[in-house]
């Protein structure tokens, strides 16, 4: 067993620092419980000399994921919460998309997200989860020994953290939009003059005048109705 463990450590050390899948964790590979998103991220300790392969957060940290600490388990999180209809690892099978598996230990569909957090493994150890051998879990069965499962969490309301390149593109986009708006404003034609009536030149202020055409017949009601009154004070 020690020889196998040493070989696993050597393989992990020689592996490139990138998870098998560098993309957002599939929605059916994690669960939300106690106000946090939870993912079963590795069959090894998160870090330390006894780890058979530390988890990789180089990409997933930009999605808000971090290693669960003791306080996170106060909600009562345990392995049963990863079991739900439609979870990525079917009963006694493997995820056809990521390859994640429990080596046939799970009798019902269970979420395992190791391929998103490890560059060496794609499985989760179901029996370790059942016995509570989980990194930082207060009731862990073998504190300080190898090998615990590692679970990770994130705030579902927090969302992903943009990478530096994303921030640069976002800022450049805002600048471009601002420049376009300024150019449009500068090129806009002057607003048309108001359609309100203006006092004709030479017409005295402060007086009201009745302007009406001379009727052709004395009793032409239509002509009288057309009489207009203008306020010369404008």
PDB file of C-alpha atoms in Angstrom:
ATOM      1  CA  UNK A   1       0.000   0.000   0.000  1.00  0.00           C
ATOM      2  CA  UNK A   2       2.838   2.400   0.854  1.00  0.00           C
ATOM      3  CA  UNK A   3       4.475   1.643  -2.490  1.00  0.00           C
ATOM      4  CA  UNK A   4       1.226   2.396  -4.304  1.00  0.00           C
ATOM      5  CA  UNK A   5       0.777   5.613  -2.321  1.00  0.00           C
ATOM      6  CA  UNK A   6       4.334   6.734  -3.119  1.00  0.00           C
ATOM      7  CA  UNK A   7       3.746   5.995  -6.797  1.00  0.00           C
ATOM      8  CA  UNK A   8       0.546   8.029  -6.749  1.00  0.00           C
ATOM      9  CA  UNK A   9       2.350  10.978  -5.144  1.00  0.00           C
ATOM     10  CA  UNK A  10       5.104  10.776  -7.755  1.00  0.00           C
ATOM     11  CA  UNK A  11       2.581  10.744 -10.605  1.00  0.00           C
ATOM     12  CA  UNK A  12       0.747  13.706  -9.138  1.00  0.00           C
ATOM     13  CA  UNK A  13       3.980  15.678  -8.752  1.00  0.00           C
ATOM     14  CA  UNK A  14       4.938  15.002 -12.370  1.00  0.00           C
ATOM     15  CA  UNK A  15       1.511  15.896 -13.760  1.00  0.00           C
ATOM     16  CA  UNK A  16       0.942  19.356 -15.297  1.00  0.00           C
ATOM     17  CA  UNK A  17      -0.781  21.888 -13.061  1.00  0.00           C
ATOM     18  CA  UNK A  18      -4.145  21.736 -14.773  1.00  0.00           C
ATOM     19  CA  UNK A  19      -7.309  19.819 -14.029  1.00  0.00           C
ATOM     20  CA  UNK A  20      -8.633  17.245 -16.468  1.00  0.00           C
ATOM     21  CA  UNK A  21     -11.536  19.569 -17.281  1.00  0.00           C
ATOM     22  CA  UNK A  22     -10.954  23.311 -17.176  1.00  0.00           C
ATOM     23  CA  UNK A  23     -14.510  24.556 -17.523  1.00  0.00           C
ATOM     24  CA  UNK A  24     -17.378  25.452 -15.185  1.00  0.00           C
ATOM     25  CA  UNK A  25     -18.540  22.447 -13.170  1.00  0.00           C
ATOM     26  CA  UNK A  26     -21.588  20.812 -14.739  1.00  0.00           C
ATOM     27  CA  UNK A  27     -24.853  21.681 -12.993  1.00  0.00           C
ATOM     28  CA  UNK A  28     -25.538  18.012 -12.174  1.00  0.00           C
ATOM     29  CA  UNK A  29     -22.051  17.480 -10.695  1.00  0.00           C
ATOM     30  CA  UNK A  30     -22.621  19.568  -7.559  1.00  0.00           C
ATOM     31  CA  UNK A  31     -25.411  20.283  -5.099  1.00  0.00           C
ATOM     32  CA  UNK A  32     -26.672  23.341  -3.206  1.00  0.00           C
ATOM     33  CA  UNK A  33     -27.177  22.846   0.522  1.00  0.00           C
ATOM     34  CA  UNK A  34     -27.074  25.086   3.580  1.00  0.00           C
ATOM     35  CA  UNK A  35     -26.642  28.238   1.495  1.00  0.00           C
ATOM     36  CA  UNK A  36     -23.574  26.916  -0.367  1.00  0.00           C
ATOM     37  CA  UNK A  37     -22.795  25.022  -3.541  1.00  0.00           C
ATOM     38  CA  UNK A  38     -20.940  21.775  -2.709  1.00  0.00           C
ATOM     39  CA  UNK A  39     -18.796  19.634  -5.009  1.00  0.00           C
ATOM     40  CA  UNK A  40     -17.092  16.312  -4.253  1.00  0.00           C
ATOM     41  CA  UNK A  41     -13.753  17.392  -5.678  1.00  0.00           C
ATOM     42  CA  UNK A  42     -11.104  14.759  -4.962  1.00  0.00           C
ATOM     43  CA  UNK A  43     -10.339  11.344  -3.428  1.00  0.00           C
ATOM     44  CA  UNK A  44      -7.241  12.873  -1.793  1.00  0.00           C
ATOM     45  CA  UNK A  45      -6.367  15.358   0.932  1.00  0.00           C
ATOM     46  CA  UNK A  46      -6.645  18.937  -0.300  1.00  0.00           C
ATOM     47  CA  UNK A  47      -2.965  19.539   0.509  1.00  0.00           C
ATOM     48  CA  UNK A  48      -0.143  18.428   2.799  1.00  0.00           C
ATOM     49  CA  UNK A  49       2.533  15.718   2.766  1.00  0.00           C
ATOM     50  CA  UNK A  50      -0.007  12.881   2.957  1.00  0.00           C
ATOM     51  CA  UNK A  51      -1.993  13.994  -0.064  1.00  0.00           C
ATOM     52  CA  UNK A  52      -2.122  11.563  -2.975  1.00  0.00           C
ATOM     53  CA  UNK A  53      -2.768  14.518  -5.250  1.00  0.00           C
ATOM     54  CA  UNK A  54      -3.677  18.080  -4.167  1.00  0.00           C
ATOM     55  CA  UNK A  55      -6.719  19.537  -5.871  1.00  0.00           C
ATOM     56  CA  UNK A  56      -6.296  22.044  -8.665  1.00  0.00           C
ATOM     57  CA  UNK A  57      -8.134  25.359  -8.249  1.00  0.00           C
ATOM     58  CA  UNK A  58      -6.249  27.342 -10.891  1.00  0.00           C
ATOM     59  CA  UNK A  59      -9.414  27.676 -12.947  1.00  0.00           C
ATOM     60  CA  UNK A  60     -12.186  26.752 -10.520  1.00  0.00           C
ATOM     61  CA  UNK A  61     -11.177  29.475  -8.054  1.00  0.00           C
ATOM     62  CA  UNK A  62     -12.257  31.962 -10.745  1.00  0.00           C
ATOM     63  CA  UNK A  63     -15.676  30.316 -10.513  1.00  0.00           C
ATOM     64  CA  UNK A  64     -15.812  30.954  -6.765  1.00  0.00           C
ATOM     65  CA  UNK A  65     -14.826  27.466  -5.552  1.00  0.00           C
ATOM     66  CA  UNK A  66     -12.667  26.968  -2.433  1.00  0.00           C
ATOM     67  CA  UNK A  67     -11.845  24.099  -0.091  1.00  0.00           C
ATOM     68  CA  UNK A  68     -14.546  23.572   2.538  1.00  0.00           C
ATOM     69  CA  UNK A  69     -13.512  24.436   6.111  1.00  0.00           C
ATOM     70  CA  UNK A  70     -14.869  23.130   9.408  1.00  0.00           C
ATOM     71  CA  UNK A  71     -17.395  25.962   9.769  1.00  0.00           C
ATOM     72  CA  UNK A  72     -18.985  25.063   6.428  1.00  0.00           C
ATOM     73  CA  UNK A  73     -19.968  21.634   7.765  1.00  0.00           C
ATOM     74  CA  UNK A  74     -22.076  23.186  10.535  1.00  0.00           C
ATOM     75  CA  UNK A  75     -25.068  22.994   8.191  1.00  0.00           C
ATOM     76  CA  UNK A  76     -24.998  19.185   8.531  1.00  0.00           C
ATOM     77  CA  UNK A  77     -23.517  18.476   5.096  1.00  0.00           C
ATOM     78  CA  UNK A  78     -22.790  14.793   4.442  1.00  0.00           C
ATOM     79  CA  UNK A  79     -22.505  12.345   1.570  1.00  0.00           C
ATOM     80  CA  UNK A  80     -26.267  11.806   1.248  1.00  0.00           C
ATOM     81  CA  UNK A  81     -26.714  15.377  -0.025  1.00  0.00           C
ATOM     82  CA  UNK A  82     -24.764  14.453  -3.178  1.00  0.00           C
ATOM     83  CA  UNK A  83     -27.376  11.832  -4.033  1.00  0.00           C
ATOM     84  CA  UNK A  84     -30.222  13.142  -6.181  1.00  0.00           C
ATOM     85  CA  UNK A  85     -32.084  12.200  -9.336  1.00  0.00           C
ATOM     86  CA  UNK A  86     -30.103  13.243 -12.389  1.00  0.00           C
ATOM     87  CA  UNK A  87     -26.704  13.465 -10.644  1.00  0.00           C
ATOM     88  CA  UNK A  88     -23.850  13.108 -13.119  1.00  0.00           C
ATOM     89  CA  UNK A  89     -22.718   9.627 -11.955  1.00  0.00           C
ATOM     90  CA  UNK A  90     -25.535   7.112 -12.410  1.00  0.00           C
ATOM     91  CA  UNK A  91     -25.975   4.200 -10.011  1.00  0.00           C
ATOM     92  CA  UNK A  92     -23.003   1.819 -10.264  1.00  0.00           C
ATOM     93  CA  UNK A  93     -21.800   3.640 -13.371  1.00  0.00           C
ATOM     94  CA  UNK A  94     -19.785   6.591 -14.621  1.00  0.00           C
ATOM     95  CA  UNK A  95     -20.471  10.026 -16.040  1.00  0.00           C
ATOM     96  CA  UNK A  96     -20.556   9.676 -19.864  1.00  0.00           C
ATOM     97  CA  UNK A  97     -19.383  13.271 -20.239  1.00  0.00           C
ATOM     98  CA  UNK A  98     -16.580  13.723 -17.688  1.00  0.00           C
ATOM     99  CA  UNK A  99     -15.719  10.105 -16.878  1.00  0.00           C
ATOM    100  CA  UNK A 100     -16.330  10.669 -13.159  1.00  0.00           C
ATOM    101  CA  UNK A 101     -17.111   7.485 -11.234  1.00  0.00           C
ATOM    102  CA  UNK A 102     -17.417   5.897  -7.781  1.00  0.00           C
ATOM    103  CA  UNK A 103     -16.094   2.529  -9.021  1.00  0.00           C
ATOM    104  CA  UNK A 104     -19.573   1.049  -8.741  1.00  0.00           C
ATOM    105  CA  UNK A 105     -19.891   1.862  -5.037  1.00  0.00           C
ATOM    106  CA  UNK A 106     -22.907   4.147  -5.428  1.00  0.00           C
ATOM    107  CA  UNK A 107     -26.254   2.374  -5.518  1.00  0.00           C
ATOM    108  CA  UNK A 108     -28.073   5.577  -6.562  1.00  0.00           C
ATOM    109  CA  UNK A 109     -27.132   8.533  -8.771  1.00  0.00           C
ATOM    110  CA  UNK A 110     -24.495  10.616  -6.950  1.00  0.00           C
ATOM    111  CA  UNK A 111     -22.569  13.766  -7.891  1.00  0.00           C
ATOM    112  CA  UNK A 112     -18.789  13.518  -8.288  1.00  0.00           C
ATOM    113  CA  UNK A 113     -16.800  16.464  -9.696  1.00  0.00           C
ATOM    114  CA  UNK A 114     -13.212  15.178  -9.430  1.00  0.00           C
ATOM    115  CA  UNK A 115     -12.364  15.670 -13.153  1.00  0.00           C
ATOM    116  CA  UNK A 116     -12.928  19.421 -12.704  1.00  0.00           C
ATOM    117  CA  UNK A 117     -10.512  19.638  -9.753  1.00  0.00           C
ATOM    118  CA  UNK A 118      -7.784  17.030 -10.322  1.00  0.00           C
ATOM    119  CA  UNK A 119      -5.129  16.466 -12.939  1.00  0.00           C
ATOM    120  CA  UNK A 120      -4.632  12.835 -11.892  1.00  0.00           C
ATOM    121  CA  UNK A 121      -7.969  11.312 -10.928  1.00  0.00           C
ATOM    122  CA  UNK A 122     -11.534  11.157 -12.144  1.00  0.00           C
ATOM    123  CA  UNK A 123     -13.133   9.169  -9.304  1.00  0.00           C
ATOM    124  CA  UNK A 124     -14.545   9.738  -5.822  1.00  0.00           C
ATOM    125  CA  UNK A 125     -14.273   7.168  -3.000  1.00  0.00           C
ATOM    126  CA  UNK A 126     -17.842   6.583  -1.915  1.00  0.00           C
ATOM    127  CA  UNK A 127     -16.945   4.560   1.191  1.00  0.00           C
ATOM    128  CA  UNK A 128     -14.742   7.374   2.518  1.00  0.00           C
ATOM    129  CA  UNK A 129     -17.619   9.812   2.154  1.00  0.00           C
ATOM    130  CA  UNK A 130     -19.962   7.446   3.982  1.00  0.00           C
ATOM    131  CA  UNK A 131     -17.534   7.046   6.899  1.00  0.00           C
ATOM    132  CA  UNK A 132     -16.943  10.815   7.123  1.00  0.00           C
ATOM    133  CA  UNK A 133     -13.300  10.716   6.030  1.00  0.00           C
ATOM    134  CA  UNK A 134     -13.498  14.154   4.455  1.00  0.00           C
ATOM    135  CA  UNK A 135     -10.900  16.926   4.610  1.00  0.00           C
ATOM    136  CA  UNK A 136     -11.756  19.470   7.340  1.00  0.00           C
ATOM    137  CA  UNK A 137     -14.945  17.661   8.387  1.00  0.00           C
ATOM    138  CA  UNK A 138     -15.064  17.990  12.202  1.00  0.00           C
ATOM    139  CA  UNK A 139     -16.102  14.356  12.721  1.00  0.00           C
ATOM    140  CA  UNK A 140     -13.539  12.917  10.314  1.00  0.00           C
ATOM    141  CA  UNK A 141     -12.608   9.328  11.196  1.00  0.00           C
ATOM    142  CA  UNK A 142      -8.838   9.614  10.725  1.00  0.00           C
ATOM    143  CA  UNK A 143      -7.587  13.167  11.301  1.00  0.00           C
ATOM    144  CA  UNK A 144      -4.031  13.747  10.089  1.00  0.00           C
ATOM    145  CA  UNK A 145      -3.865  10.557   8.044  1.00  0.00           C
ATOM    146  CA  UNK A 146      -4.159   9.775   4.343  1.00  0.00           C
ATOM    147  CA  UNK A 147      -6.417   9.794   2.525  1.00  0.00           C
ATOM    148  CA  UNK A 148      -9.507  11.923   2.956  1.00  0.00           C
ATOM    149  CA  UNK A 149     -11.959  13.032   0.328  1.00  0.00           C
ATOM    150  CA  UNK A 150     -11.926  16.756  -0.412  1.00  0.00           C
ATOM    151  CA  UNK A 151     -15.149  18.706  -0.808  1.00  0.00           C
ATOM    152  CA  UNK A 152     -15.241  22.275  -2.078  1.00  0.00           C
ATOM    153  CA  UNK A 153     -17.809  25.040  -1.694  1.00  0.00           C
ATOM    154  CA  UNK A 154     -18.805  28.380  -3.142  1.00  0.00           C
ATOM    155  CA  UNK A 155     -21.417  31.038  -2.517  1.00  0.00           C
ATOM    156  CA  UNK A 156     -24.153  30.490  -5.131  1.00  0.00           C
ATOM    157  CA  UNK A 157     -25.004  34.207  -5.028  1.00  0.00           C
ATOM    158  CA  UNK A 158     -21.423  35.293  -5.536  1.00  0.00           C
ATOM    159  CA  UNK A 159     -21.068  34.112  -9.108  1.00  0.00           C
ATOM    160  CA  UNK A 160     -17.841  33.635 -10.965  1.00  0.00           C
ATOM    161  CA  UNK A 161     -14.837  35.888 -10.375  1.00  0.00           C
ATOM    162  CA  UNK A 162     -13.682  37.384 -13.695  1.00  0.00           C
ATOM    163  CA  UNK A 163     -10.140  36.556 -14.731  1.00  0.00           C
ATOM    164  CA  UNK A 164      -7.679  39.441 -15.331  1.00  0.00           C
ATOM    165  CA  UNK A 165      -8.105  39.146 -19.093  1.00  0.00           C
ATOM    166  CA  UNK A 166     -11.873  39.345 -18.688  1.00  0.00           C
ATOM    167  CA  UNK A 167     -11.545  42.504 -16.580  1.00  0.00           C
ATOM    168  CA  UNK A 168      -9.385  44.097 -19.284  1.00  0.00           C
ATOM    169  CA  UNK A 169     -11.907  43.265 -22.003  1.00  0.00           C
ATOM    170  CA  UNK A 170     -14.761  44.580 -19.858  1.00  0.00           C
ATOM    171  CA  UNK A 171     -13.011  47.907 -19.222  1.00  0.00           C
ATOM    172  CA  UNK A 172     -12.083  48.247 -22.896  1.00  0.00           C
ATOM    173  CA  UNK A 173     -15.712  47.584 -23.829  1.00  0.00           C
ATOM    174  CA  UNK A 174     -16.956  50.357 -21.542  1.00  0.00           C
ATOM    175  CA  UNK A 175     -14.409  52.757 -23.065  1.00  0.00           C
ATOM    176  CA  UNK A 176     -15.498  51.873 -26.600  1.00  0.00           C
ATOM    177  CA  UNK A 177     -19.173  52.408 -25.776  1.00  0.00           C
ATOM    178  CA  UNK A 178     -18.353  55.795 -24.235  1.00  0.00           C
ATOM    179  CA  UNK A 179     -16.359  56.871 -27.302  1.00  0.00           C
ATOM    180  CA  UNK A 180     -19.205  55.891 -29.640  1.00  0.00           C
ATOM    181  CA  UNK A 181     -21.716  57.864 -27.567  1.00  0.00           C
ATOM    182  CA  UNK A 182     -19.485  60.965 -27.642  1.00  0.00           C
ATOM    183  CA  UNK A 183     -19.093  60.740 -31.428  1.00  0.00           C
ATOM    184  CA  UNK A 184     -22.826  60.360 -31.915  1.00  0.00           C
ATOM    185  CA  UNK A 185     -23.499  63.385 -29.729  1.00  0.00           C
ATOM    186  CA  UNK A 186     -20.954  65.507 -31.610  1.00  0.00           C
ATOM    187  CA  UNK A 187     -22.389  64.476 -35.000  1.00  0.00           C
ATOM    188  CA  UNK A 188     -26.021  65.023 -34.031  1.00  0.00           C
ATOM    189  CA  UNK A 189     -27.758  67.859 -36.019  1.00  0.00           C
ATOM    190  CA  UNK A 190     -29.015  70.880 -34.065  1.00  0.00           C
ATOM    191  CA  UNK A 191     -32.480  70.545 -32.659  1.00  0.00           C
ATOM    192  CA  UNK A 192     -35.195  72.138 -34.850  1.00  0.00           C
ATOM    193  CA  UNK A 193     -36.619  75.475 -33.809  1.00  0.00           C
ATOM    194  CA  UNK A 194     -39.635  75.356 -31.559  1.00  0.00           C
ATOM    195  CA  UNK A 195     -42.977  75.140 -33.306  1.00  0.00           C
ATOM    196  CA  UNK A 196     -44.521  77.622 -30.868  1.00  0.00           C
ATOM    197  CA  UNK A 197     -45.928  80.863 -32.272  1.00  0.00           C
ATOM    198  CA  UNK A 198     -43.519  83.808 -32.185  1.00  0.00           C
ATOM    199  CA  UNK A 199     -44.509  87.470 -32.154  1.00  0.00           C
ATOM    200  CA  UNK A 200     -44.016  88.960 -35.654  1.00  0.00           C
ATOM    201  CA  UNK A 201     -41.416  91.677 -35.979  1.00  0.00           C
ATOM    202  CA  UNK A 202     -42.863  95.106 -35.289  1.00  0.00           C
ATOM    203  CA  UNK A 203     -45.856  93.824 -33.329  1.00  0.00           C
ATOM    204  CA  UNK A 204     -46.020  95.656 -29.953  1.00  0.00           C
ATOM    205  CA  UNK A 205     -45.689  93.610 -26.738  1.00  0.00           C
ATOM    206  CA  UNK A 206     -48.333  93.438 -24.042  1.00  0.00           C
ATOM    207  CA  UNK A 207     -51.361  93.785 -26.344  1.00  0.00           C
ATOM    208  CA  UNK A 208     -53.875  91.324 -27.662  1.00  0.00           C
ATOM    209  CA  UNK A 209     -54.876  91.532 -31.316  1.00  0.00           C
ATOM    210  CA  UNK A 210     -57.730  89.937 -33.168  1.00  0.00           C
ATOM    211  CA  UNK A 211     -56.787  88.937 -36.691  1.00  0.00           C
ATOM    212  CA  UNK A 212     -59.615  87.943 -38.950  1.00  0.00           C
ATOM    213  CA  UNK A 213     -60.136  87.915 -42.715  1.00  0.00           C
ATOM    214  CA  UNK A 214     -62.712  90.263 -44.224  1.00  0.00           C
ATOM    215  CA  UNK A 215     -65.837  88.238 -44.864  1.00  0.00           C
ATOM    216  CA  UNK A 216     -67.367  88.267 -48.346  1.00  0.00           C
ATOM    217  CA  UNK A 217     -70.822  88.396 -46.817  1.00  0.00           C
ATOM    218  CA  UNK A 218     -71.862  90.135 -43.605  1.00  0.00           C
ATOM    219  CA  UNK A 219     -73.481  87.055 -42.099  1.00  0.00           C
ATOM    220  CA  UNK A 220     -70.817  84.470 -43.003  1.00  0.00           C
ATOM    221  CA  UNK A 221     -70.633  82.384 -39.813  1.00  0.00           C
ATOM    222  CA  UNK A 222     -67.791  80.258 -41.170  1.00  0.00           C
ATOM    223  CA  UNK A 223     -65.609  83.318 -41.592  1.00  0.00           C
ATOM    224  CA  UNK A 224     -66.447  84.579 -38.111  1.00  0.00           C
ATOM    225  CA  UNK A 225     -65.619  81.206 -36.594  1.00  0.00           C
ATOM    226  CA  UNK A 226     -62.179  81.365 -38.218  1.00  0.00           C
ATOM    227  CA  UNK A 227     -61.277  84.488 -36.254  1.00  0.00           C
ATOM    228  CA  UNK A 228     -57.971  83.934 -34.399  1.00  0.00           C
ATOM    229  CA  UNK A 229     -56.702  85.672 -31.271  1.00  0.00           C
ATOM    230  CA  UNK A 230     -52.966  86.053 -30.729  1.00  0.00           C
ATOM    231  CA  UNK A 231     -51.177  87.163 -27.585  1.00  0.00           C
ATOM    232  CA  UNK A 232     -48.537  89.701 -28.539  1.00  0.00           C
ATOM    233  CA  UNK A 233     -46.843  89.364 -25.162  1.00  0.00           C
ATOM    234  CA  UNK A 234     -44.969  86.244 -26.371  1.00  0.00           C
TER     235      UNK A 234
END
